[in-house]
């Protein structure tokens, strides 16, 4: 066995991994990467089909991002945001505010303030704490604020609503928002209570009357938007208790770790409108969906004429593609926008929570009022991360990147159609450049594989042997190609999935 693999097995404990399984065979040790290709210590090459767990955008060792980090290294790697500002963090905050508010007309909803942290979990944690305290202050529950603790009656705590199957990270606050029993149940005793409401999982929706078809379940569903009705009821019931929800937490357009669950067009706009009308703060978790991942519903790439066209054949303005965030596609402006994974192009751990002047103002006061937001991390606003993020945003804005993403999305759509021939493919869910393929025992019945059959894991292990790396969510195979993926590489990714499913069952 390779020396580094030995060391890993002796000393390293891997995340979300049954280590007994891990210790049974030699792990793949990644030595280098270029573009969408990863290379291991034996020189074997793999395609990075899930963008290194949904982080990488433009490929590995991108010259522009490498150069930005190298340039920054010549100045300084890190100084503290506790007490000091720095160049790249200031520039990045301005840029983030720019892209988060593109075309926004509603002034008091503007996401004008940026709180930096380190990863998706902390971005959510920050939003949660800010929303909690903002609610206490604006509802007058903490008017006599004192350091000796508050005198809140139990039951009058700001309460949060999130979606069934939600995953928002692994810190205690983020876990409290989560509703994946497998991950979260064991820690129930450590968590605070939140509520859940059904998510629009069309493929397995109890309200969907449609028989299975060989198409994305969103497109043939027969229902009356009962899922939206459920959200409405949930908000109304909580209001009746005299403590309307303080915040509604959601992943816009596509829930990732829940199993790549996409929302039918219009769901997001409707439920956020309900939440707002009920006075809840909107907390958008765009840790996976942000930075162009879920882009461009409005146009398709026409291969014959090599131009982008709308579905009715017109050349669209490039504008719709320049929305970097999922919320923007349904004109939703959240009170908190949480970003992480792709922020630095997937190069360094950095996150940001964007929020409004209104929230910011609730924390303003004289020093001795102690209204300060007492929260921060050692590496908040790190210069190397911020430099990488600035380069990432520059790349995303280039016409080349915009076109490339649209082409890739269209090709992905076309390639995926070949998978319908497989009886174990139940649903294919694509939102922009995110894909979940749900494996079932038989597509006609939607009968699921039991988790202990490890269908998803087995398929991904076999795909790895074919040189394509990804990780399943349960029985859902995830494809999330880096934006630099070539047509040939994309074909390889889908072909490996098809061949593997065909031979595995
Ligand atoms: C990955 C992820 C998180 C957690 O981010 P970490 O960087 O792993 O802490 C939160 N929300 C969503 C939607 C994610 O995909």
XYZ file of C-alpha atoms and ligand atoms in Angstrom:
520
model
C 0.000 0.000 0.000
C 1.099 3.541 -0.693
C 2.912 5.160 2.248
C 0.509 8.094 2.475
C -2.482 5.775 2.358
C -0.958 3.874 5.267
C -0.483 7.035 7.283
C -4.030 8.081 6.519
C -5.418 4.778 7.704
C -3.337 4.888 10.834
C -4.152 8.456 11.886
C -6.945 10.185 9.980
C -10.619 10.026 10.883
C -12.731 10.913 7.827
C -15.983 12.909 7.825
C -19.326 11.155 7.297
C -17.448 7.861 6.867
C -17.833 4.439 8.432
C -14.175 4.010 9.242
C -14.422 0.223 9.392
C -15.301 0.251 5.689
C -12.585 2.810 5.048
C -9.920 0.650 6.669
C -10.782 -2.358 4.494
C -9.070 -1.127 1.362
C -6.475 1.277 0.121
C -7.960 4.765 -0.075
C -7.497 6.955 -3.135
C -4.860 9.523 -2.219
C -5.184 12.619 -4.370
C -1.838 14.080 -5.346
C -2.744 16.798 -7.830
C -5.472 18.266 -9.995
C -5.875 20.286 -13.164
C -9.169 21.513 -14.529
C -11.794 18.822 -13.929
C -9.167 16.098 -13.515
C -7.798 14.721 -10.264
C -4.710 12.506 -10.175
C -3.855 10.065 -7.409
C -0.465 9.014 -6.042
C -0.302 6.091 -8.480
C -0.798 8.418 -11.442
C -4.363 7.274 -12.120
C -6.619 10.056 -13.343
C -10.216 10.711 -12.348
C -12.883 13.202 -13.328
C -14.029 15.344 -10.420
C -17.724 14.781 -11.105
C -18.972 16.371 -7.882
C -16.566 19.302 -7.965
C -14.816 18.133 -4.792
C -18.013 18.011 -2.760
C -19.734 20.910 -4.552
C -16.990 23.460 -3.981
C -14.962 23.772 -7.159
C -16.235 26.062 -9.895
C -13.611 26.751 -12.542
C -11.456 23.669 -12.144
C -8.339 22.914 -10.178
C -5.211 25.027 -10.495
C -6.959 27.728 -12.493
C -4.262 30.206 -13.550
C -6.319 33.274 -12.544
C -7.155 32.021 -9.072
C -3.673 30.633 -8.529
C -2.232 34.004 -9.522
C -4.572 35.896 -7.195
C -3.551 33.756 -4.230
C 0.146 33.978 -5.151
C -0.053 37.764 -5.469
C -1.723 37.992 -2.093
C 0.905 35.689 -0.543
C 3.535 38.267 -1.452
C 1.733 40.817 0.737
C 0.299 38.909 3.697
C -1.589 35.659 4.328
C -3.633 36.560 7.344
C -4.283 39.347 9.792
C -7.184 39.517 12.187
C -10.563 41.055 11.447
C -10.835 41.631 15.187
C -9.630 45.191 15.221
C -8.376 45.534 11.655
C -9.691 45.843 8.150
C -7.815 44.492 5.167
C -7.644 45.064 1.432
C -9.113 41.941 -0.188
C -11.893 41.522 2.397
C -13.048 45.120 1.880
C -13.026 44.729 -1.892
C -14.783 41.383 -1.677
C -17.546 42.688 0.572
C -18.276 45.428 -1.976
C -18.312 42.913 -4.842
C -20.548 40.468 -3.003
C -23.061 43.189 -2.254
C -22.959 44.079 -5.955
C -23.723 40.584 -7.238
C -26.239 39.775 -4.507
C -28.364 42.823 -5.326
C -28.173 42.916 -9.087
C -31.167 44.731 -10.548
C -32.722 45.144 -7.102
C -35.190 47.994 -6.738
C -36.450 47.486 -3.185
C -34.056 49.612 -1.234
C -34.736 48.610 2.353
C -34.303 44.953 1.510
C -30.851 45.428 0.079
C -28.263 42.961 1.287
C -25.756 45.632 2.145
C -23.696 44.123 4.981
C -21.308 41.194 4.897
C -20.249 39.062 7.867
C -17.373 36.749 6.953
C -16.751 33.320 8.429
C -15.179 30.022 7.437
C -17.624 27.493 6.027
C -21.252 26.799 5.277
C -22.107 25.793 8.805
C -20.732 28.996 10.291
C -22.471 31.094 7.638
C -25.774 29.564 8.769
C -24.817 29.859 12.429
C -24.219 33.594 11.967
C -27.548 34.082 10.186
C -29.337 32.147 12.881
C -27.837 34.083 15.786
C -28.448 37.407 14.078
C -32.051 36.508 13.259
C -32.635 35.265 16.790
C -31.325 38.363 18.476
C -32.843 40.706 15.893
C -36.235 39.152 16.607
C -35.857 39.454 20.388
C -34.915 43.088 20.058
C -37.513 44.098 17.509
C -40.310 42.250 19.297
C -39.293 43.939 22.534
C -38.339 40.700 24.263
C -34.958 41.971 25.314
C -35.587 45.626 26.053
C -34.056 45.374 29.516
C -30.949 43.728 28.258
C -28.515 42.767 30.982
C -25.342 40.748 31.113
C -26.726 38.617 33.911
C -29.020 36.914 31.442
C -32.439 37.728 30.192
C -35.754 37.025 31.758
C -37.385 35.424 28.765
C -40.380 33.347 29.589
C -39.962 29.892 28.150
C -42.054 29.489 25.043
C -41.397 33.005 23.863
C -38.211 32.152 22.064
C -37.744 33.140 18.453
C -38.657 30.002 16.555
C -37.476 28.815 13.164
C -39.036 26.814 10.369
C -37.014 24.783 7.882
C -37.761 22.159 5.254
C -38.160 18.416 5.649
C -34.887 16.702 4.901
C -33.009 19.955 5.440
C -29.267 19.907 5.954
C -27.584 23.201 6.830
C -24.277 22.068 8.294
C -22.820 20.306 11.303
C -22.451 22.905 14.041
C -25.091 22.778 16.755
C -27.182 25.651 15.437
C -27.031 24.374 11.883
C -27.838 20.843 13.043
C -30.844 22.177 14.953
C -32.192 23.476 11.639
C -31.623 20.112 10.020
C -34.132 17.339 9.595
C -32.105 14.331 8.514
C -32.696 11.766 11.245
C -29.697 9.693 10.215
C -27.336 12.614 10.894
C -29.195 14.483 13.582
C -31.202 12.187 15.809
C -28.325 11.048 18.005
C -27.618 14.653 19.004
C -31.215 15.581 19.753
C -30.395 16.259 23.376
C -27.932 18.987 22.408
C -30.202 20.812 19.998
C -32.844 23.516 20.214
C -36.282 22.877 18.782
C -37.178 23.940 15.269
C -40.119 23.010 13.095
C -40.203 21.435 9.681
C -42.590 21.670 6.805
C -42.838 19.430 3.758
C -40.539 20.202 0.890
C -41.779 19.916 -2.685
C -40.296 16.487 -3.362
C -42.502 15.867 -6.416
C -41.120 12.414 -7.149
C -42.228 11.071 -3.772
C -44.945 13.564 -2.924
C -48.025 12.014 -1.274
C -50.161 14.619 -3.071
C -48.800 13.863 -6.529
C -51.402 11.748 -8.328
C -49.307 11.095 -11.425
C -48.051 7.646 -12.359
C -44.274 7.447 -12.830
C -43.068 8.587 -16.241
C -39.688 8.710 -17.918
C -39.257 12.374 -17.105
C -38.409 14.738 -14.242
C -41.314 14.338 -11.798
C -41.739 18.118 -11.613
C -42.809 18.150 -15.245
C -45.599 15.580 -15.093
C -46.840 16.052 -11.541
C -50.581 16.165 -10.906
C -51.310 18.178 -7.824
C -52.811 21.388 -6.509
C -49.727 22.853 -4.886
C -50.624 21.175 -1.595
C -46.991 21.697 -0.518
C -47.529 25.459 -0.598
C -50.747 25.011 1.347
C -48.803 23.143 4.008
C -46.389 26.039 4.379
C -49.321 28.411 4.697
C -50.919 26.255 7.395
C -47.681 25.937 9.306
C -47.252 29.710 9.468
C -50.871 30.266 10.432
C -50.708 27.666 13.223
C -47.559 29.193 14.680
C -49.101 32.662 14.562
C -52.071 31.350 16.542
C -49.655 30.308 19.279
C -48.794 33.978 19.692
C -45.227 33.539 18.554
C -45.007 33.874 14.772
C -41.957 32.282 13.191
C -38.868 34.454 13.479
C -37.248 32.924 10.444
C -37.810 30.628 7.497
C -34.687 28.769 6.431
C -34.461 27.195 2.991
C -32.193 26.183 0.167
C -33.593 27.935 -2.911
C -34.406 25.917 -6.073
C -32.651 22.731 -4.968
C -32.102 21.052 -1.602
C -28.693 19.436 -1.786
C -27.893 16.996 0.987
C -31.605 16.245 1.367
C -31.176 14.229 -1.843
C -31.013 16.822 -4.613
C -34.655 17.769 -4.279
C -35.608 20.430 -6.819
C -38.476 22.833 -6.446
C -41.052 23.201 -9.200
C -40.983 26.662 -10.787
C -42.931 29.107 -8.651
C -42.684 27.243 -5.346
C -39.952 29.479 -3.974
C -41.711 32.714 -4.885
C -44.954 31.515 -3.322
C -43.620 30.218 -0.014
C -41.309 33.144 0.569
C -44.190 35.495 -0.029
C -46.176 33.643 2.636
C -43.258 33.725 5.056
C -42.742 37.442 4.540
C -46.413 38.233 4.966
C -46.253 36.394 8.304
C -43.307 38.517 9.416
C -40.603 35.858 9.196
C -37.069 36.686 8.183
C -35.956 34.823 5.070
C -32.723 32.903 5.539
C -31.465 31.589 2.206
C -28.827 28.880 2.344
C -27.045 29.228 -0.988
C -24.004 27.313 0.161
C -24.502 24.825 -2.664
C -26.724 26.765 -5.076
C -24.742 30.006 -5.212
C -22.244 31.331 -7.763
C -23.871 30.205 -10.964
C -24.582 26.600 -10.010
C -28.315 26.823 -10.601
C -28.250 29.244 -13.442
C -30.058 29.793 -16.683
C -33.522 28.352 -16.883
C -34.370 30.856 -19.559
C -32.239 29.734 -22.439
C -30.775 26.770 -24.192
C -27.648 26.410 -26.212
C -28.307 25.633 -29.843
C -25.513 23.415 -31.033
C -26.155 23.833 -34.728
C -26.036 27.612 -34.726
C -23.666 27.831 -31.729
C -25.741 30.504 -30.018
C -27.849 30.779 -26.910
C -31.560 30.885 -27.553
C -34.679 31.055 -25.476
C -37.076 28.156 -25.759
C -39.118 30.020 -28.344
C -36.066 30.458 -30.531
C -35.031 34.042 -29.794
C -31.585 35.080 -28.839
C -31.856 36.112 -25.208
C -29.901 38.916 -23.653
C -27.122 37.422 -21.565
C -28.581 39.090 -18.498
C -30.583 36.150 -17.110
C -27.429 34.098 -16.889
C -25.631 36.683 -14.866
C -27.713 35.928 -11.836
C -25.287 34.151 -9.595
C -27.805 33.129 -6.945
C -30.784 30.796 -7.037
C -33.029 33.269 -5.178
C -32.670 35.776 -7.987
C -34.303 33.411 -10.442
C -37.605 33.792 -8.621
C -37.015 37.420 -7.641
C -36.685 36.510 -3.990
C -34.689 38.863 -1.819
C -33.788 37.182 1.462
C -32.860 38.934 4.696
C -29.880 36.626 5.021
C -27.893 35.138 2.178
C -25.460 32.430 3.271
C -22.645 31.499 0.913
C -19.580 29.313 1.281
C -18.538 26.283 -0.828
C -17.998 28.033 -4.182
C -17.155 31.467 -2.761
C -13.415 31.023 -3.300
C -13.978 28.922 -6.413
C -13.518 25.971 -4.086
C -9.908 26.828 -3.222
C -10.007 27.905 0.400
C -12.436 27.683 3.301
C -14.305 30.952 3.458
C -17.947 31.889 3.913
C -20.114 34.971 4.121
C -23.491 35.893 5.547
C -25.013 38.887 3.786
C -27.752 40.808 5.519
C -29.644 44.071 5.518
C -29.117 47.491 7.028
C -32.233 46.837 9.107
C -30.632 43.865 10.857
C -27.330 45.712 11.174
C -29.033 48.683 12.824
C -30.527 46.494 15.567
C -27.003 45.846 16.795
C -25.956 49.498 16.909
C -25.654 51.225 20.271
C -23.286 52.785 22.751
C -20.529 50.473 23.912
C -22.042 50.028 27.353
C -25.381 48.965 25.907
C -23.612 45.768 24.809
C -25.656 45.453 21.665
C -22.539 44.253 19.866
C -22.756 41.040 17.867
C -20.428 38.950 20.018
C -19.390 36.422 17.413
C -16.340 35.827 15.235
C -13.699 33.386 14.167
C -9.912 33.512 14.124
C -9.781 33.499 10.344
C -12.707 35.850 9.666
C -11.985 37.893 6.537
C -8.836 35.949 5.684
C -6.828 37.639 2.915
C -5.927 34.548 0.888
C -9.532 33.383 0.816
C -10.775 36.850 -0.085
C -8.210 37.170 -2.888
C -9.333 33.821 -4.327
C -12.978 34.869 -4.025
C -12.329 38.129 -5.893
C -10.709 36.183 -8.735
C -13.635 33.775 -8.706
C -16.168 36.597 -9.070
C -14.135 38.135 -11.899
C -14.129 34.817 -13.732
C -17.860 34.290 -13.226
C -18.583 37.670 -14.812
C -16.698 36.948 -18.033
C -18.780 36.302 -21.122
C -16.761 33.171 -21.668
C -17.802 31.707 -18.327
C -21.434 32.684 -18.805
C -21.570 30.982 -22.204
C -19.635 27.958 -21.028
C -22.086 27.406 -18.143
C -25.090 27.598 -20.441
C -23.535 25.176 -22.926
C -22.588 22.763 -20.188
C -26.076 22.874 -18.739
C -27.627 22.103 -22.097
C -25.199 19.288 -22.848
C -25.766 17.844 -19.397
C -29.496 17.853 -20.054
C -29.027 16.069 -23.383
C -26.617 13.437 -22.057
C -28.836 12.654 -19.080
C -31.703 11.613 -21.335
C -29.780 8.406 -22.158
C -30.221 7.286 -18.545
C -33.989 6.879 -18.875
C -33.321 3.564 -20.635
C -32.250 2.106 -17.285
C -35.058 0.600 -15.167
C -33.215 1.547 -11.946
C -33.336 5.235 -12.807
C -36.464 6.589 -11.136
C -36.012 10.324 -11.396
C -33.467 12.625 -13.000
C -33.416 16.031 -11.399
C -31.413 18.815 -12.968
C -31.254 22.407 -11.816
C -28.608 24.266 -13.753
C -25.367 22.420 -13.166
C -26.622 20.289 -10.313
C -27.981 16.815 -10.981
C -29.467 14.121 -8.782
C -30.290 10.729 -10.266
C -32.512 8.755 -7.929
C -31.978 5.005 -8.135
C -34.930 2.716 -7.442
C -35.591 -0.996 -7.645
C -38.068 -0.474 -10.444
C -39.050 2.806 -12.027
C -42.663 1.655 -12.531
C -43.277 1.336 -8.793
C -40.759 3.881 -7.460
C -39.798 1.131 -4.948
C -36.738 2.454 -3.127
C -33.578 0.560 -2.262
C -33.153 0.125 1.485
C -30.314 2.284 2.734
C -28.444 -0.780 3.982
C -28.286 -2.139 0.432
C -25.813 0.700 -0.228
C -27.013 1.077 -3.812
C -25.696 4.631 -4.114
C -22.372 3.814 -2.501
C -21.862 0.759 -4.689
C -22.551 2.711 -7.857
C -20.143 5.466 -6.873
C -17.421 2.960 -6.009
C -17.816 1.336 -9.399
C -17.782 4.747 -11.090
C -14.482 5.467 -9.333
C -13.018 2.327 -10.880
C -14.076 3.795 -14.220
C -12.279 7.013 -13.395
C -15.204 9.193 -12.308
C -15.421 10.446 -8.725
C -18.604 11.466 -6.966
C -20.441 10.780 -3.737
C -24.061 9.721 -3.401
C -26.721 11.132 -1.101
C -28.404 7.908 -0.058
C -29.617 6.372 -3.312
C -29.247 9.580 -5.271
C -26.179 9.850 -7.492
C -24.905 13.403 -7.697
C -23.308 15.049 -10.708
C -22.026 18.552 -10.175
C -19.373 19.165 -12.810
C -16.850 21.972 -12.520
C -17.702 24.709 -15.045
C -14.511 23.983 -17.018
C -15.651 20.419 -17.808
C -15.200 19.713 -21.525
C -17.935 18.081 -23.652
C -15.852 14.911 -23.787
C -15.382 14.828 -20.021
C -19.067 15.418 -19.427
C -19.955 12.557 -21.750
C -17.522 10.362 -19.808
C -19.161 11.268 -16.499
C -22.659 10.359 -17.654
C -21.451 7.278 -19.549
C -19.683 5.974 -16.440
C -22.882 6.408 -14.453
C -24.942 4.626 -17.129
C -22.542 1.721 -17.506
C -22.226 1.299 -13.767
C -25.957 1.264 -13.108
C -26.450 -1.164 -15.987
C -23.959 -3.657 -14.541
C -24.708 -3.199 -10.821
C -28.239 -4.516 -10.471
C -22.319 21.954 2.495
C -23.490 22.681 2.928
C -23.562 23.290 4.191
C -22.456 23.162 5.186
O -21.279 23.732 4.715
P -19.865 23.310 5.339
O -18.897 24.155 4.614
O -19.700 21.847 5.067
O -19.930 23.595 6.784
C -24.676 24.026 4.495
N -25.696 24.155 3.634
C -25.658 23.586 2.418
C -26.803 23.793 1.493
C -24.570 22.826 2.022
O -24.559 22.259 0.814
